[in-house]
Short mmCIF file of C-alpha atoms in Angstrom, two decimals:
data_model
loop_
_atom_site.label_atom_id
_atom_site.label_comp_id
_atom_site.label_asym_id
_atom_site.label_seq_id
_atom_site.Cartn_x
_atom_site.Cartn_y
_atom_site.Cartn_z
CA UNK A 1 14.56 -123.67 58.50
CA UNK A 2 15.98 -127.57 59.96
CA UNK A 3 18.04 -129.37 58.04
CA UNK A 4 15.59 -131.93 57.74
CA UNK A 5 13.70 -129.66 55.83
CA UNK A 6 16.54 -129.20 53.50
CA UNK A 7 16.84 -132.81 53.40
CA UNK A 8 12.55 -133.01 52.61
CA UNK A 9 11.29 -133.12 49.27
CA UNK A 10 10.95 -129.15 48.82
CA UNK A 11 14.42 -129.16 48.31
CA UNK A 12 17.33 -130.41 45.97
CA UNK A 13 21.29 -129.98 46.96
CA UNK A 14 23.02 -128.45 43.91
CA UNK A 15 26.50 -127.71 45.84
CA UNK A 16 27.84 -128.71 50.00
CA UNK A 17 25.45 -126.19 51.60
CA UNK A 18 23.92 -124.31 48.86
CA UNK A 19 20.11 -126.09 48.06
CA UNK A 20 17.86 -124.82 45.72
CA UNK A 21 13.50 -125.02 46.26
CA UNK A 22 12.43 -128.04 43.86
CA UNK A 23 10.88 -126.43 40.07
CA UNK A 24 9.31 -127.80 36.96
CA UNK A 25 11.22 -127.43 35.21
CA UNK A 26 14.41 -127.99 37.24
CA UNK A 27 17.20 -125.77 37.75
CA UNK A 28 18.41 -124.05 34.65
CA UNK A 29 21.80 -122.56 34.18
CA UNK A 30 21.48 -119.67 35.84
CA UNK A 31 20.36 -121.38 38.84
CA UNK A 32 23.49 -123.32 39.12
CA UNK A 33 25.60 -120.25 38.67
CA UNK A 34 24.20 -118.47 41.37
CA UNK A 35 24.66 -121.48 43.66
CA UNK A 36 28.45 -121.82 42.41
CA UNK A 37 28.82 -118.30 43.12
CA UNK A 38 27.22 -118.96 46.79
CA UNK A 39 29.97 -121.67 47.04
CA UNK A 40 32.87 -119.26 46.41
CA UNK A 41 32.25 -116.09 47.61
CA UNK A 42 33.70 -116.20 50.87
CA UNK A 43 36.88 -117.58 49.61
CA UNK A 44 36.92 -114.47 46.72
CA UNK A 45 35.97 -116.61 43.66
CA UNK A 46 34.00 -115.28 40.94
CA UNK A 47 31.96 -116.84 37.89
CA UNK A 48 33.43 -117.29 34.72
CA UNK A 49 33.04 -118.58 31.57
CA UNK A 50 29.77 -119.28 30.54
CA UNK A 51 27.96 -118.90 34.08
CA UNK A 52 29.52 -115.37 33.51
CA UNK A 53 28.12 -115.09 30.41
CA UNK A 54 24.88 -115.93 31.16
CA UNK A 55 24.51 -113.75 34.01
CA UNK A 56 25.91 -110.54 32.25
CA UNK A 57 22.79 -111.33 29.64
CA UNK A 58 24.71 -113.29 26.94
CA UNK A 59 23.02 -116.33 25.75
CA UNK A 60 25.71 -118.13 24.32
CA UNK A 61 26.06 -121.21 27.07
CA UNK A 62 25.43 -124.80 25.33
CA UNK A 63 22.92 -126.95 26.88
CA UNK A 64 23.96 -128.78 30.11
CA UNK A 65 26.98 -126.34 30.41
CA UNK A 66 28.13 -126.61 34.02
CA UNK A 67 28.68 -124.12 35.99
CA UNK A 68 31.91 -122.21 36.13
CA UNK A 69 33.81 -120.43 38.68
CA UNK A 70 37.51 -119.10 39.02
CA UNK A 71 39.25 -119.17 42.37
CA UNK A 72 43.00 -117.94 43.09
CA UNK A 73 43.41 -121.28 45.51
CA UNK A 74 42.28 -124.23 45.51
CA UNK A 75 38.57 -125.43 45.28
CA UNK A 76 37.57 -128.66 44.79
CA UNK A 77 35.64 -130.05 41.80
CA UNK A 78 32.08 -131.03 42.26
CA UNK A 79 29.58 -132.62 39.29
CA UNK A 80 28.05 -129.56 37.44
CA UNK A 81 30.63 -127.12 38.41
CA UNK A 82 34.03 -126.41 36.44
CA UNK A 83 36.77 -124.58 38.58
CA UNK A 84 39.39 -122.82 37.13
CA UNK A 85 42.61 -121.33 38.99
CA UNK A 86 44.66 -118.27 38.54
CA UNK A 87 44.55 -114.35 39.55
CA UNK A 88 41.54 -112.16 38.26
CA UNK A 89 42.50 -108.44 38.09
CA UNK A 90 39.96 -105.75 39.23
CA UNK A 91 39.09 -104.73 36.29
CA UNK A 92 38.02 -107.94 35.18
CA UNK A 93 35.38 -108.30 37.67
CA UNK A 94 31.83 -107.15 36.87
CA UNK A 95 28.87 -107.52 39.02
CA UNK A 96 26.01 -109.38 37.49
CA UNK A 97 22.45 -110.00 38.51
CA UNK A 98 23.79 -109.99 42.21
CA UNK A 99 27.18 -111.92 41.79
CA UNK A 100 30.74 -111.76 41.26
CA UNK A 101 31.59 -112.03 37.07
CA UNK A 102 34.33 -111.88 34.75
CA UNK A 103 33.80 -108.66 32.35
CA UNK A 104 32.32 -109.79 28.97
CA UNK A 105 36.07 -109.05 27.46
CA UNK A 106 37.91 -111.41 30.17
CA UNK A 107 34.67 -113.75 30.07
CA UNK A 108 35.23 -113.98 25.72
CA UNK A 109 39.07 -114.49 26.53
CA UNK A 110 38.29 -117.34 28.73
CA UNK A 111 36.21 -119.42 26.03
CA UNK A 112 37.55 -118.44 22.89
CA UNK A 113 40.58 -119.66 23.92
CA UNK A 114 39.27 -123.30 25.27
CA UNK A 115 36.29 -123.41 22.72
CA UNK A 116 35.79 -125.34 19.17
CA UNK A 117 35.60 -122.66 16.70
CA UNK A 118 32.31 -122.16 16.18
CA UNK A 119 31.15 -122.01 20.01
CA UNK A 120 34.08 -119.54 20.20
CA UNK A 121 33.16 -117.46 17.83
CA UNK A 122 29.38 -117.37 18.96
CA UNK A 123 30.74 -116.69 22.73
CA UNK A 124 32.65 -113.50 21.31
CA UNK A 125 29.14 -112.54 19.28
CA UNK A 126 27.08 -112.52 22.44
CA UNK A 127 29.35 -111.11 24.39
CA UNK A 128 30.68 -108.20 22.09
CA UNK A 129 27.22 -107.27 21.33
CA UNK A 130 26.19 -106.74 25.03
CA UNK A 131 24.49 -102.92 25.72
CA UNK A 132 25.59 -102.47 30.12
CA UNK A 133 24.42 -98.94 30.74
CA UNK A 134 27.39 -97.30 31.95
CA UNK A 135 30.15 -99.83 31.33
CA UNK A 136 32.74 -99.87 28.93
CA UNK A 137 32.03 -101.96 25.72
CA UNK A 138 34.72 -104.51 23.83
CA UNK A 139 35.68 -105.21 19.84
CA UNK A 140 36.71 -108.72 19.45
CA UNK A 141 40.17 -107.23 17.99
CA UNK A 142 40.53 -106.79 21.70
CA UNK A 143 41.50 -109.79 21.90
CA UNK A 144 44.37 -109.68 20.00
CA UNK A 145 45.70 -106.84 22.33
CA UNK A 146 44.98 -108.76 25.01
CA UNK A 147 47.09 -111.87 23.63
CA UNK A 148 49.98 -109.33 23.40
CA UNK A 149 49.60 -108.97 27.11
CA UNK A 150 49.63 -112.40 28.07
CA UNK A 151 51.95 -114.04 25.47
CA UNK A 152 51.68 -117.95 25.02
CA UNK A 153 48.61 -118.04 26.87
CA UNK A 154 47.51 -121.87 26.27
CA UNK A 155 45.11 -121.42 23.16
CA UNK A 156 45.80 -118.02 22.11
CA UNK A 157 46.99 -118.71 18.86
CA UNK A 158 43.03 -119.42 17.42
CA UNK A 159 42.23 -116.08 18.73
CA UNK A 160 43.02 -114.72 15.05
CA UNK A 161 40.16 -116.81 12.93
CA UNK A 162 37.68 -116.23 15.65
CA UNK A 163 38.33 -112.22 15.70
CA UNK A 164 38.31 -112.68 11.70
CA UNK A 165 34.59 -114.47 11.79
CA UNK A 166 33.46 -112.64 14.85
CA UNK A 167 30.63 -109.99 13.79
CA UNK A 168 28.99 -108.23 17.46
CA UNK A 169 25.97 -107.48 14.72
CA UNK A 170 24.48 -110.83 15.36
CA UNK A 171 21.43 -110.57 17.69
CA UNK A 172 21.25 -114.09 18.45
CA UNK A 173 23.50 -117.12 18.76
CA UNK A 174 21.75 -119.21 16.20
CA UNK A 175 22.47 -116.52 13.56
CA UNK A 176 26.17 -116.67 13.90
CA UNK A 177 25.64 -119.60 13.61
CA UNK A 178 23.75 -119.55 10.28
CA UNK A 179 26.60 -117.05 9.25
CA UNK A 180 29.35 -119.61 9.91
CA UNK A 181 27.45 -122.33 8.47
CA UNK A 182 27.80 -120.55 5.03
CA UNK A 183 31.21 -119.02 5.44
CA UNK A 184 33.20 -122.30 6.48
CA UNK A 185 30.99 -124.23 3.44
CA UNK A 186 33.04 -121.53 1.09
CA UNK A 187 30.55 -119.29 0.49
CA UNK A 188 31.39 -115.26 1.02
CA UNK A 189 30.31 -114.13 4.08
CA UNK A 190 27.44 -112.58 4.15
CA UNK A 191 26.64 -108.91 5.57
CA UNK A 192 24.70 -109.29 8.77
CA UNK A 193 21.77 -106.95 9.61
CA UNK A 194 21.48 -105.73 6.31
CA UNK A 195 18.72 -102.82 5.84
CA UNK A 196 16.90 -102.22 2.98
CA UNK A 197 15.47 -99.01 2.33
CA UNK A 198 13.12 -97.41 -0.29
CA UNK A 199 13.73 -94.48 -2.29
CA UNK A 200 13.21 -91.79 0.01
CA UNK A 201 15.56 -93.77 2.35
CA UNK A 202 13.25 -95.33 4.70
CA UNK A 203 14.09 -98.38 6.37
CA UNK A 204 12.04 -101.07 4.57
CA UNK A 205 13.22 -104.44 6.52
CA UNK A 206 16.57 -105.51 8.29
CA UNK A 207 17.69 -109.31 7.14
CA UNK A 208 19.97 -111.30 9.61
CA UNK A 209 21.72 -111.98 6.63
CA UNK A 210 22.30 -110.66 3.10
CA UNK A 211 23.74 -110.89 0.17
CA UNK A 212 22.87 -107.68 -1.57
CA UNK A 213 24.24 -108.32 -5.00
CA UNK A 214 22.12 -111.24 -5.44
CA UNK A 215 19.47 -109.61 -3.60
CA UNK A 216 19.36 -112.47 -1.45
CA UNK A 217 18.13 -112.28 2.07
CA UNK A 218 18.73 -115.28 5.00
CA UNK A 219 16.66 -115.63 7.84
CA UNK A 220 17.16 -117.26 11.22
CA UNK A 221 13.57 -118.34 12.07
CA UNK A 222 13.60 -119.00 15.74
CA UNK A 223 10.66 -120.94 17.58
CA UNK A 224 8.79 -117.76 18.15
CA UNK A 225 7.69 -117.52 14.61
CA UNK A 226 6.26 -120.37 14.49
CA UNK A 227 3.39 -118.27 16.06
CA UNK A 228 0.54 -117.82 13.70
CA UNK A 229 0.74 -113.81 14.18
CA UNK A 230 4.50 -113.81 13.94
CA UNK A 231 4.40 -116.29 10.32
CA UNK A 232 1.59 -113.61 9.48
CA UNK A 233 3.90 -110.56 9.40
CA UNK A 234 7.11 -112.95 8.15
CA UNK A 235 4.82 -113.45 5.00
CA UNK A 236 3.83 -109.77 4.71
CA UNK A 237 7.24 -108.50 4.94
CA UNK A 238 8.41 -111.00 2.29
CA UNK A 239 6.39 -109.94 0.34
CA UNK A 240 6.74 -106.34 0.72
CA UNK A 241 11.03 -106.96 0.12
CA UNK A 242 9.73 -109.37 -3.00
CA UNK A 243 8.44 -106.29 -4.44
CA UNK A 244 11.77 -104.66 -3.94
CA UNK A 245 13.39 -107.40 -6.23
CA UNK A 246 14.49 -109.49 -3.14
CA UNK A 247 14.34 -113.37 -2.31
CA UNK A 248 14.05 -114.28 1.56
CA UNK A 249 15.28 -117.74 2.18
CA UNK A 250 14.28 -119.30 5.86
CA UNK A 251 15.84 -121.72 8.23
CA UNK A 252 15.30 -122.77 11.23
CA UNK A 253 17.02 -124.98 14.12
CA UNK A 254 17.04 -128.22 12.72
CA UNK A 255 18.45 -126.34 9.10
CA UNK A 256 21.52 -124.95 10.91
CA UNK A 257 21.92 -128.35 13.28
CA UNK A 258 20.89 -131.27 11.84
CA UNK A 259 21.14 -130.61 8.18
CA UNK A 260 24.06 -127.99 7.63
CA UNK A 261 25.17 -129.14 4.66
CA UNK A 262 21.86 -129.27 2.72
CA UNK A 263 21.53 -125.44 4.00
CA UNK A 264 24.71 -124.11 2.47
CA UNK A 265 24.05 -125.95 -1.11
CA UNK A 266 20.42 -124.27 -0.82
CA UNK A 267 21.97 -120.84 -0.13
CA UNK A 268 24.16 -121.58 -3.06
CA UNK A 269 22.22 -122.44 -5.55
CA UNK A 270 20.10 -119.89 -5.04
CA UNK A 271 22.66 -117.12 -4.63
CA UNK A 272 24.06 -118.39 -7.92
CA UNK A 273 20.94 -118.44 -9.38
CA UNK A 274 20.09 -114.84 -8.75
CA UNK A 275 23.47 -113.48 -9.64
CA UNK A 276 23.24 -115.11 -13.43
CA UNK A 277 19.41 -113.52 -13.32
CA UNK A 278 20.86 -110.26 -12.53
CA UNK A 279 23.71 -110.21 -14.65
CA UNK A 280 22.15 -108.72 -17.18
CA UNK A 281 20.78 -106.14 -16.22
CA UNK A 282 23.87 -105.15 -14.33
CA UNK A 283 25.67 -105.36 -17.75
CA UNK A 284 22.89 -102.84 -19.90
CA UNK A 285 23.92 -99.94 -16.89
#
């Protein structure tokens, strides 16, 4: 291959030597990790923060995060790529898909620390929950051990609330968020992944979300059920829990986003609405 034909139309420069074949759609974020990771590698760098998130498998990164790398010298800044500078131990480093990552434990350190609340607290969600075969998992009290470690490490004094809201249950992103919606609007927080069984014990149906003394189940309804099969078996499984005595309540992405605050008063009302219809017939036994 020339360098005019890295300099043709097949290809697009993401980093000083590091092009990338020309998609539809273009690049996503993993792309641009791997080519920050081709720009360090030589010089020992690895990828952190969300880039290392992303490519252990944890789905947390925003849209249009840059990439992210950490380097023990100095590496200059270029658009789409955050550098960060200090020493990584060994046992911080992970391999994955190919590259050099911060462990999910260092990688949750990392953005918890820098992160608003709730994008903290989602990081440490995805990143607690990750299933390696054959590596060591992490509990977001963790954390707080680690901050013992490293006293007055800039941001470490949030670490508490996000370890208190963290919950590795979650199995996506958007139901954290959901969770957090609720809990920082005052409501209690709810118990994630509840299961309800039958009376022979069989697992019935998992919620994201529950409020079993209201008999109230939440549900994060991502864009895959908007598939007619998928809103099919949503319906029949209500349905099946409605016979159990439980409400389902569904959101979706524009409920948790856009309209946050109309969410939470829903989830009240309705939560306060079972618990009065209840009442009584928690008081005759």
């Amino acid at each position: 291959m020339t360098k005019n034909e890295l300099r043709g139309p097949r290809y697009v420069r993401l980093f000083p030597d590091v092009y990338v074949r020309v998609t539809e759609p273009p690049a996503d974020h993993e792309t641009w990790s791997r080519a920050a990771f081709l720009l360090v590698e030589k010089h020992g760098g690895v990828l952190g923060g969300y880039s290392a998130a992303t490519l252990l498998g944890a789905d947390c990164a925003p849209r249009q995060a840059p990439a992210e790398v950490v380097v023990e010298g100095d590496r200059r800044a270029h658009p789409r790529l955050r550098v960060s500078r200090g020493p990584i131990t060994d046992k911080d480093v992970w391999r994955g898909r190919g590259c050099r990552v911060t462990s999910p434990e260092r990688t949750a350190w990392d953005l918890a620390r820098r992160s608003g609340l709730v994008d903290a607290v989602v990081a440490v969600d995805a990143l607690a929950a990750l299933r390696i075969p054959g590596m060591p998992r992490f509990a977001p009290p963790d954390l707080l051990r680690r901050r013992d470690e490293m006293p007055g490490a800039r941001g470490c004094r949030r670490l508490d609330r996000v370890v208190v809201l963290a919950n590795p249950l979650a199995e996506s992103p958007m139901e954290t968020r959901l969770r957090l919606l609720l809990v920082l609007a005052g409501l209690p927080a709810p118990v994630v992944q509840h299961e309800l069984r039958d009376h022979r014990g069989v697992v019935v149906a998992r919620f994201d979300l529950a409020y079993p003394e209201a008999l109230l189940a939440i549900e994060y309804d991502g864009l895959g059920h908007q598939l007619p099969e998928l809103t099919y078996d949503d319906r029949r499984r209500d349905n099946v829990t409605g016979d159990h005595g439980w409400h389902t309540m569904r959101f979706g992405h524009a409920d948790v986003t856009i309209t946050p605050r109309r969410t939470a008063e829903l989830v009240r009302n309705q939560r306060d609405r079972r618990l009065r219809l209840l009442a009584p017939a928690s008081n005759s036994t």
